[in-house]
Amino acid sequence: MDWLLFTGINNLAGHWHDVDLVMRFLALYGPIFLLLPLVYLWFAKKEEKAGEERLMVLRAAAAASLALSLNLIIGTCYYRPRPFVHHQVKFLIPHAQDSSFPSDHAALAWALTWSTRAKGMYYGMMVLSLLTMVARVYVGVHYPSDVIGGAVVGIIASLVIEHLWPLVLPVARRLALMLP
């Protein structure tokens, strides 16, 4: 099933130059664009909500850090070759032959997205996260289960941080006030 989904998506590559460009861009930089609303929230000068928004940004950063740490552990314990290593695929971006599972891009995207689900920007971030997942398969560097696994890791990391947040809230408040 994973291979069928992979080939169904990856076989679309190479037919439309403009779509290939967009997918390459999303595959490489999608999660970076998810950081932009958080950077805006951090530096926005809405005094009445500045502290609350900075705390949300810190919580999202903690969730993203946890998600990438979990991915590192999983990738070290379980090596899954990337699709282009053992198969003839339409390979649109250069990539190392490191472990494919779980996807760091998907984990980062969903940790940030899930952490902001109470804000109005959540739906836009969700769409960008989903497009990033599809793009990673489209360009030939992940199987669908890799990006789904990454998304699950990102969401779980966000939920863990959310659950632990009351324990670190006093430190996070001081940090939010100290940083520029």
PDB file of C-alpha atoms in Angstrom:
ATOM      1  CA  MET A   1       0.000   0.000   0.000  1.00  0.00           C
ATOM      2  CA  ASP A   2       2.828   2.388   0.916  1.00  0.00           C
ATOM      3  CA  TRP A   3       4.587   1.708  -2.384  1.00  0.00           C
ATOM      4  CA  LEU A   4       1.356   2.151  -4.374  1.00  0.00           C
ATOM      5  CA  LEU A   5       0.682   5.518  -2.735  1.00  0.00           C
ATOM      6  CA  PHE A   6       4.302   6.534  -3.250  1.00  0.00           C
ATOM      7  CA  THR A   7       4.283   5.700  -6.953  1.00  0.00           C
ATOM      8  CA  GLY A   8       0.886   7.352  -7.433  1.00  0.00           C
ATOM      9  CA  ILE A   9       2.225  10.626  -6.040  1.00  0.00           C
ATOM     10  CA  ASN A  10       5.825  10.443  -7.285  1.00  0.00           C
ATOM     11  CA  ASN A  11       4.750   9.552 -10.841  1.00  0.00           C
ATOM     12  CA  LEU A  12       3.117  12.983 -11.076  1.00  0.00           C
ATOM     13  CA  ALA A  13       6.593  14.552 -10.947  1.00  0.00           C
ATOM     14  CA  GLY A  14       8.221  15.634 -14.168  1.00  0.00           C
ATOM     15  CA  HIS A  15       5.028  16.385 -16.087  1.00  0.00           C
ATOM     16  CA  TRP A  16       4.491  20.062 -15.196  1.00  0.00           C
ATOM     17  CA  HIS A  17       7.534  22.259 -14.694  1.00  0.00           C
ATOM     18  CA  ASP A  18       5.734  24.848 -12.542  1.00  0.00           C
ATOM     19  CA  VAL A  19       4.227  22.194 -10.254  1.00  0.00           C
ATOM     20  CA  ASP A  20       7.672  20.597  -9.900  1.00  0.00           C
ATOM     21  CA  LEU A  21       9.121  23.960  -8.852  1.00  0.00           C
ATOM     22  CA  VAL A  22       6.409  24.504  -6.240  1.00  0.00           C
ATOM     23  CA  MET A  23       6.796  20.975  -4.891  1.00  0.00           C
ATOM     24  CA  ARG A  24      10.578  21.291  -4.703  1.00  0.00           C
ATOM     25  CA  PHE A  25      10.183  24.570  -2.853  1.00  0.00           C
ATOM     26  CA  LEU A  26       7.627  23.123  -0.404  1.00  0.00           C
ATOM     27  CA  ALA A  27       9.686  19.971   0.126  1.00  0.00           C
ATOM     28  CA  LEU A  28      12.749  22.011   1.013  1.00  0.00           C
ATOM     29  CA  TYR A  29      11.313  25.066   2.768  1.00  0.00           C
ATOM     30  CA  GLY A  30       7.728  24.318   3.857  1.00  0.00           C
ATOM     31  CA  PRO A  31       8.512  24.138   7.593  1.00  0.00           C
ATOM     32  CA  ILE A  32      10.448  27.401   7.442  1.00  0.00           C
ATOM     33  CA  PHE A  33       7.294  29.162   6.282  1.00  0.00           C
ATOM     34  CA  LEU A  34       5.485  27.695   9.276  1.00  0.00           C
ATOM     35  CA  LEU A  35       7.956  29.560  11.473  1.00  0.00           C
ATOM     36  CA  LEU A  36       7.078  32.956   9.981  1.00  0.00           C
ATOM     37  CA  PRO A  37       3.730  33.402  11.809  1.00  0.00           C
ATOM     38  CA  LEU A  38       5.461  32.440  15.042  1.00  0.00           C
ATOM     39  CA  VAL A  39       8.215  34.992  14.481  1.00  0.00           C
ATOM     40  CA  TYR A  40       5.523  37.584  13.787  1.00  0.00           C
ATOM     41  CA  LEU A  41       3.701  36.676  17.019  1.00  0.00           C
ATOM     42  CA  TRP A  42       6.925  36.935  18.984  1.00  0.00           C
ATOM     43  CA  PHE A  43       7.742  40.438  17.749  1.00  0.00           C
ATOM     44  CA  ALA A  44       4.205  41.845  17.376  1.00  0.00           C
ATOM     45  CA  LYS A  45       3.617  44.810  19.677  1.00  0.00           C
ATOM     46  CA  LYS A  46       0.172  43.931  21.007  1.00  0.00           C
ATOM     47  CA  GLU A  47       0.899  44.570  24.666  1.00  0.00           C
ATOM     48  CA  GLU A  48      -2.308  43.011  26.031  1.00  0.00           C
ATOM     49  CA  LYS A  49      -1.588  39.643  24.358  1.00  0.00           C
ATOM     50  CA  ALA A  50       2.184  39.765  23.905  1.00  0.00           C
ATOM     51  CA  GLY A  51       2.959  37.561  26.895  1.00  0.00           C
ATOM     52  CA  GLU A  52       0.345  34.957  25.956  1.00  0.00           C
ATOM     53  CA  GLU A  53       1.519  34.818  22.340  1.00  0.00           C
ATOM     54  CA  ARG A  54       5.169  34.548  23.342  1.00  0.00           C
ATOM     55  CA  LEU A  55       4.298  31.642  25.613  1.00  0.00           C
ATOM     56  CA  MET A  56       2.568  29.928  22.698  1.00  0.00           C
ATOM     57  CA  VAL A  57       5.665  30.464  20.542  1.00  0.00           C
ATOM     58  CA  LEU A  58       7.889  28.995  23.277  1.00  0.00           C
ATOM     59  CA  ARG A  59       5.529  26.019  23.616  1.00  0.00           C
ATOM     60  CA  ALA A  60       5.673  25.471  19.832  1.00  0.00           C
ATOM     61  CA  ALA A  61       9.482  25.693  19.893  1.00  0.00           C
ATOM     62  CA  ALA A  62       9.615  23.154  22.727  1.00  0.00           C
ATOM     63  CA  ALA A  63       7.281  20.809  20.822  1.00  0.00           C
ATOM     64  CA  ALA A  64       9.377  21.152  17.652  1.00  0.00           C
ATOM     65  CA  SER A  65      12.577  20.424  19.604  1.00  0.00           C
ATOM     66  CA  LEU A  66      11.022  17.366  21.223  1.00  0.00           C
ATOM     67  CA  ALA A  67       9.673  16.107  17.876  1.00  0.00           C
ATOM     68  CA  LEU A  68      13.072  16.387  16.176  1.00  0.00           C
ATOM     69  CA  SER A  69      14.757  14.714  19.166  1.00  0.00           C
ATOM     70  CA  LEU A  70      12.274  11.834  19.032  1.00  0.00           C
ATOM     71  CA  ASN A  71      12.871  11.521  15.283  1.00  0.00           C
ATOM     72  CA  LEU A  72      16.614  11.307  15.884  1.00  0.00           C
ATOM     73  CA  ILE A  73      16.100   8.483  18.385  1.00  0.00           C
ATOM     74  CA  ILE A  74      13.670   6.626  16.114  1.00  0.00           C
ATOM     75  CA  GLY A  75      15.897   7.060  13.058  1.00  0.00           C
ATOM     76  CA  THR A  76      18.889   5.755  15.005  1.00  0.00           C
ATOM     77  CA  CYS A  77      16.996   2.680  16.254  1.00  0.00           C
ATOM     78  CA  TYR A  78      15.201   1.925  12.995  1.00  0.00           C
ATOM     79  CA  TYR A  79      16.848   2.564   9.641  1.00  0.00           C
ATOM     80  CA  ARG A  80      14.555   2.678   6.643  1.00  0.00           C
ATOM     81  CA  PRO A  81      16.205   3.433   3.297  1.00  0.00           C
ATOM     82  CA  ARG A  82      14.806   6.330   1.321  1.00  0.00           C
ATOM     83  CA  PRO A  83      12.774   5.440  -1.781  1.00  0.00           C
ATOM     84  CA  PHE A  84      15.513   6.520  -4.194  1.00  0.00           C
ATOM     85  CA  VAL A  85      18.042   4.136  -2.613  1.00  0.00           C
ATOM     86  CA  HIS A  86      16.395   0.893  -3.749  1.00  0.00           C
ATOM     87  CA  HIS A  87      13.911   2.007  -6.395  1.00  0.00           C
ATOM     88  CA  GLN A  88      13.860   3.923  -9.629  1.00  0.00           C
ATOM     89  CA  VAL A  89      11.967   7.100  -8.654  1.00  0.00           C
ATOM     90  CA  LYS A  90      11.541  10.610  -9.966  1.00  0.00           C
ATOM     91  CA  PHE A  91      14.081  12.263  -7.697  1.00  0.00           C
ATOM     92  CA  LEU A  92      13.752  16.070  -7.779  1.00  0.00           C
ATOM     93  CA  ILE A  93      15.954  17.285  -4.906  1.00  0.00           C
ATOM     94  CA  PRO A  94      19.356  16.178  -3.641  1.00  0.00           C
ATOM     95  CA  HIS A  95      19.213  14.316  -0.353  1.00  0.00           C
ATOM     96  CA  ALA A  96      21.466  12.243   1.886  1.00  0.00           C
ATOM     97  CA  GLN A  97      20.837   8.510   2.113  1.00  0.00           C
ATOM     98  CA  ASP A  98      19.998   8.699   5.815  1.00  0.00           C
ATOM     99  CA  SER A  99      16.953   7.075   7.413  1.00  0.00           C
ATOM    100  CA  SER A 100      13.674   7.919   5.755  1.00  0.00           C
ATOM    101  CA  PHE A 101      11.428   7.176   8.740  1.00  0.00           C
ATOM    102  CA  PRO A 102      10.075   9.340  10.284  1.00  0.00           C
ATOM    103  CA  SER A 103      10.161  12.535   8.267  1.00  0.00           C
ATOM    104  CA  ASP A 104      11.810  15.452  10.092  1.00  0.00           C
ATOM    105  CA  HIS A 105       9.980  17.936   7.872  1.00  0.00           C
ATOM    106  CA  ALA A 106       6.586  16.453   8.736  1.00  0.00           C
ATOM    107  CA  ALA A 107       7.423  16.170  12.452  1.00  0.00           C
ATOM    108  CA  LEU A 108       8.558  19.798  12.607  1.00  0.00           C
ATOM    109  CA  ALA A 109       5.599  21.018  10.567  1.00  0.00           C
ATOM    110  CA  TRP A 110       3.016  19.221  12.699  1.00  0.00           C
ATOM    111  CA  ALA A 111       4.647  20.060  16.033  1.00  0.00           C
ATOM    112  CA  LEU A 112       4.422  23.749  15.113  1.00  0.00           C
ATOM    113  CA  THR A 113       0.945  23.438  13.599  1.00  0.00           C
ATOM    114  CA  TRP A 114      -0.594  21.445  16.447  1.00  0.00           C
ATOM    115  CA  SER A 115       0.910  23.839  19.007  1.00  0.00           C
ATOM    116  CA  THR A 116      -0.966  26.745  17.401  1.00  0.00           C
ATOM    117  CA  ARG A 117      -4.353  25.062  17.004  1.00  0.00           C
ATOM    118  CA  ALA A 118      -6.044  27.623  19.277  1.00  0.00           C
ATOM    119  CA  LYS A 119      -5.011  30.512  17.025  1.00  0.00           C
ATOM    120  CA  GLY A 120      -6.622  31.757  13.818  1.00  0.00           C
ATOM    121  CA  MET A 121      -3.543  30.824  11.781  1.00  0.00           C
ATOM    122  CA  TYR A 122      -4.014  27.109  12.493  1.00  0.00           C
ATOM    123  CA  TYR A 123      -5.931  26.225   9.312  1.00  0.00           C
ATOM    124  CA  GLY A 124      -3.409  27.908   7.042  1.00  0.00           C
ATOM    125  CA  MET A 125      -0.583  26.140   8.865  1.00  0.00           C
ATOM    126  CA  MET A 126      -2.440  22.841   8.551  1.00  0.00           C
ATOM    127  CA  VAL A 127      -2.753  23.244   4.791  1.00  0.00           C
ATOM    128  CA  LEU A 128       0.944  24.111   4.486  1.00  0.00           C
ATOM    129  CA  SER A 129       1.873  21.096   6.648  1.00  0.00           C
ATOM    130  CA  LEU A 130      -0.203  18.759   4.473  1.00  0.00           C
ATOM    131  CA  LEU A 131       1.282  20.231   1.282  1.00  0.00           C
ATOM    132  CA  THR A 132       4.784  19.789   2.715  1.00  0.00           C
ATOM    133  CA  MET A 133       4.021  16.121   3.413  1.00  0.00           C
ATOM    134  CA  VAL A 134       2.770  15.547  -0.139  1.00  0.00           C
ATOM    135  CA  ALA A 135       5.748  17.446  -1.551  1.00  0.00           C
ATOM    136  CA  ARG A 136       8.243  15.223   0.298  1.00  0.00           C
ATOM    137  CA  VAL A 137       6.703  12.170  -1.381  1.00  0.00           C
ATOM    138  CA  TYR A 138       6.309  13.947  -4.745  1.00  0.00           C
ATOM    139  CA  VAL A 139      10.033  14.782  -4.941  1.00  0.00           C
ATOM    140  CA  GLY A 140      11.012  11.192  -4.109  1.00  0.00           C
ATOM    141  CA  VAL A 141      12.634  11.472  -0.670  1.00  0.00           C
ATOM    142  CA  HIS A 142       9.925   9.876   1.529  1.00  0.00           C
ATOM    143  CA  TYR A 143       7.325   7.160   1.467  1.00  0.00           C
ATOM    144  CA  PRO A 144       3.809   8.195   2.569  1.00  0.00           C
ATOM    145  CA  SER A 145       4.224   6.273   5.838  1.00  0.00           C
ATOM    146  CA  ASP A 146       7.388   8.304   6.570  1.00  0.00           C
ATOM    147  CA  VAL A 147       5.532  11.603   6.436  1.00  0.00           C
ATOM    148  CA  ILE A 148       2.531  10.202   8.299  1.00  0.00           C
ATOM    149  CA  GLY A 149       4.892   8.851  10.968  1.00  0.00           C
ATOM    150  CA  GLY A 150       6.576  12.250  11.181  1.00  0.00           C
ATOM    151  CA  ALA A 151       3.217  13.973  11.552  1.00  0.00           C
ATOM    152  CA  VAL A 152       2.260  11.582  14.361  1.00  0.00           C
ATOM    153  CA  VAL A 153       5.573  12.251  16.136  1.00  0.00           C
ATOM    154  CA  GLY A 154       5.024  16.015  15.779  1.00  0.00           C
ATOM    155  CA  ILE A 155       1.485  15.849  17.159  1.00  0.00           C
ATOM    156  CA  ILE A 156       2.506  13.582  20.046  1.00  0.00           C
ATOM    157  CA  ALA A 157       5.408  15.894  20.898  1.00  0.00           C
ATOM    158  CA  SER A 158       3.030  18.845  20.926  1.00  0.00           C
ATOM    159  CA  LEU A 159       0.594  17.006  23.208  1.00  0.00           C
ATOM    160  CA  VAL A 160       3.399  15.974  25.596  1.00  0.00           C
ATOM    161  CA  ILE A 161       4.641  19.554  25.832  1.00  0.00           C
ATOM    162  CA  GLU A 162       1.082  20.791  26.310  1.00  0.00           C
ATOM    163  CA  HIS A 163       0.624  18.291  29.151  1.00  0.00           C
ATOM    164  CA  LEU A 164       3.945  19.250  30.795  1.00  0.00           C
ATOM    165  CA  TRP A 165       3.522  22.973  30.145  1.00  0.00           C
ATOM    166  CA  PRO A 166       2.098  23.848  33.590  1.00  0.00           C
ATOM    167  CA  LEU A 167       5.311  22.500  35.152  1.00  0.00           C
ATOM    168  CA  VAL A 168       7.550  24.789  33.087  1.00  0.00           C
ATOM    169  CA  LEU A 169       5.199  27.768  32.856  1.00  0.00           C
ATOM    170  CA  PRO A 170       6.974  29.873  35.524  1.00  0.00           C
ATOM    171  CA  VAL A 171      10.315  29.484  33.735  1.00  0.00           C
ATOM    172  CA  ALA A 172       8.699  30.062  30.331  1.00  0.00           C
ATOM    173  CA  ARG A 173       7.075  33.297  31.548  1.00  0.00           C
ATOM    174  CA  ARG A 174      10.430  34.655  32.725  1.00  0.00           C
ATOM    175  CA  LEU A 175      12.055  33.617  29.470  1.00  0.00           C
ATOM    176  CA  ALA A 176       9.287  35.274  27.424  1.00  0.00           C
ATOM    177  CA  LEU A 177       9.854  38.542  29.286  1.00  0.00           C
ATOM    178  CA  MET A 178      13.652  38.424  29.092  1.00  0.00           C
ATOM    179  CA  LEU A 179      14.081  37.739  25.390  1.00  0.00           C
ATOM    180  CA  PRO A 180      13.798  40.577  22.876  1.00  0.00           C
TER     181      PRO A 180
END
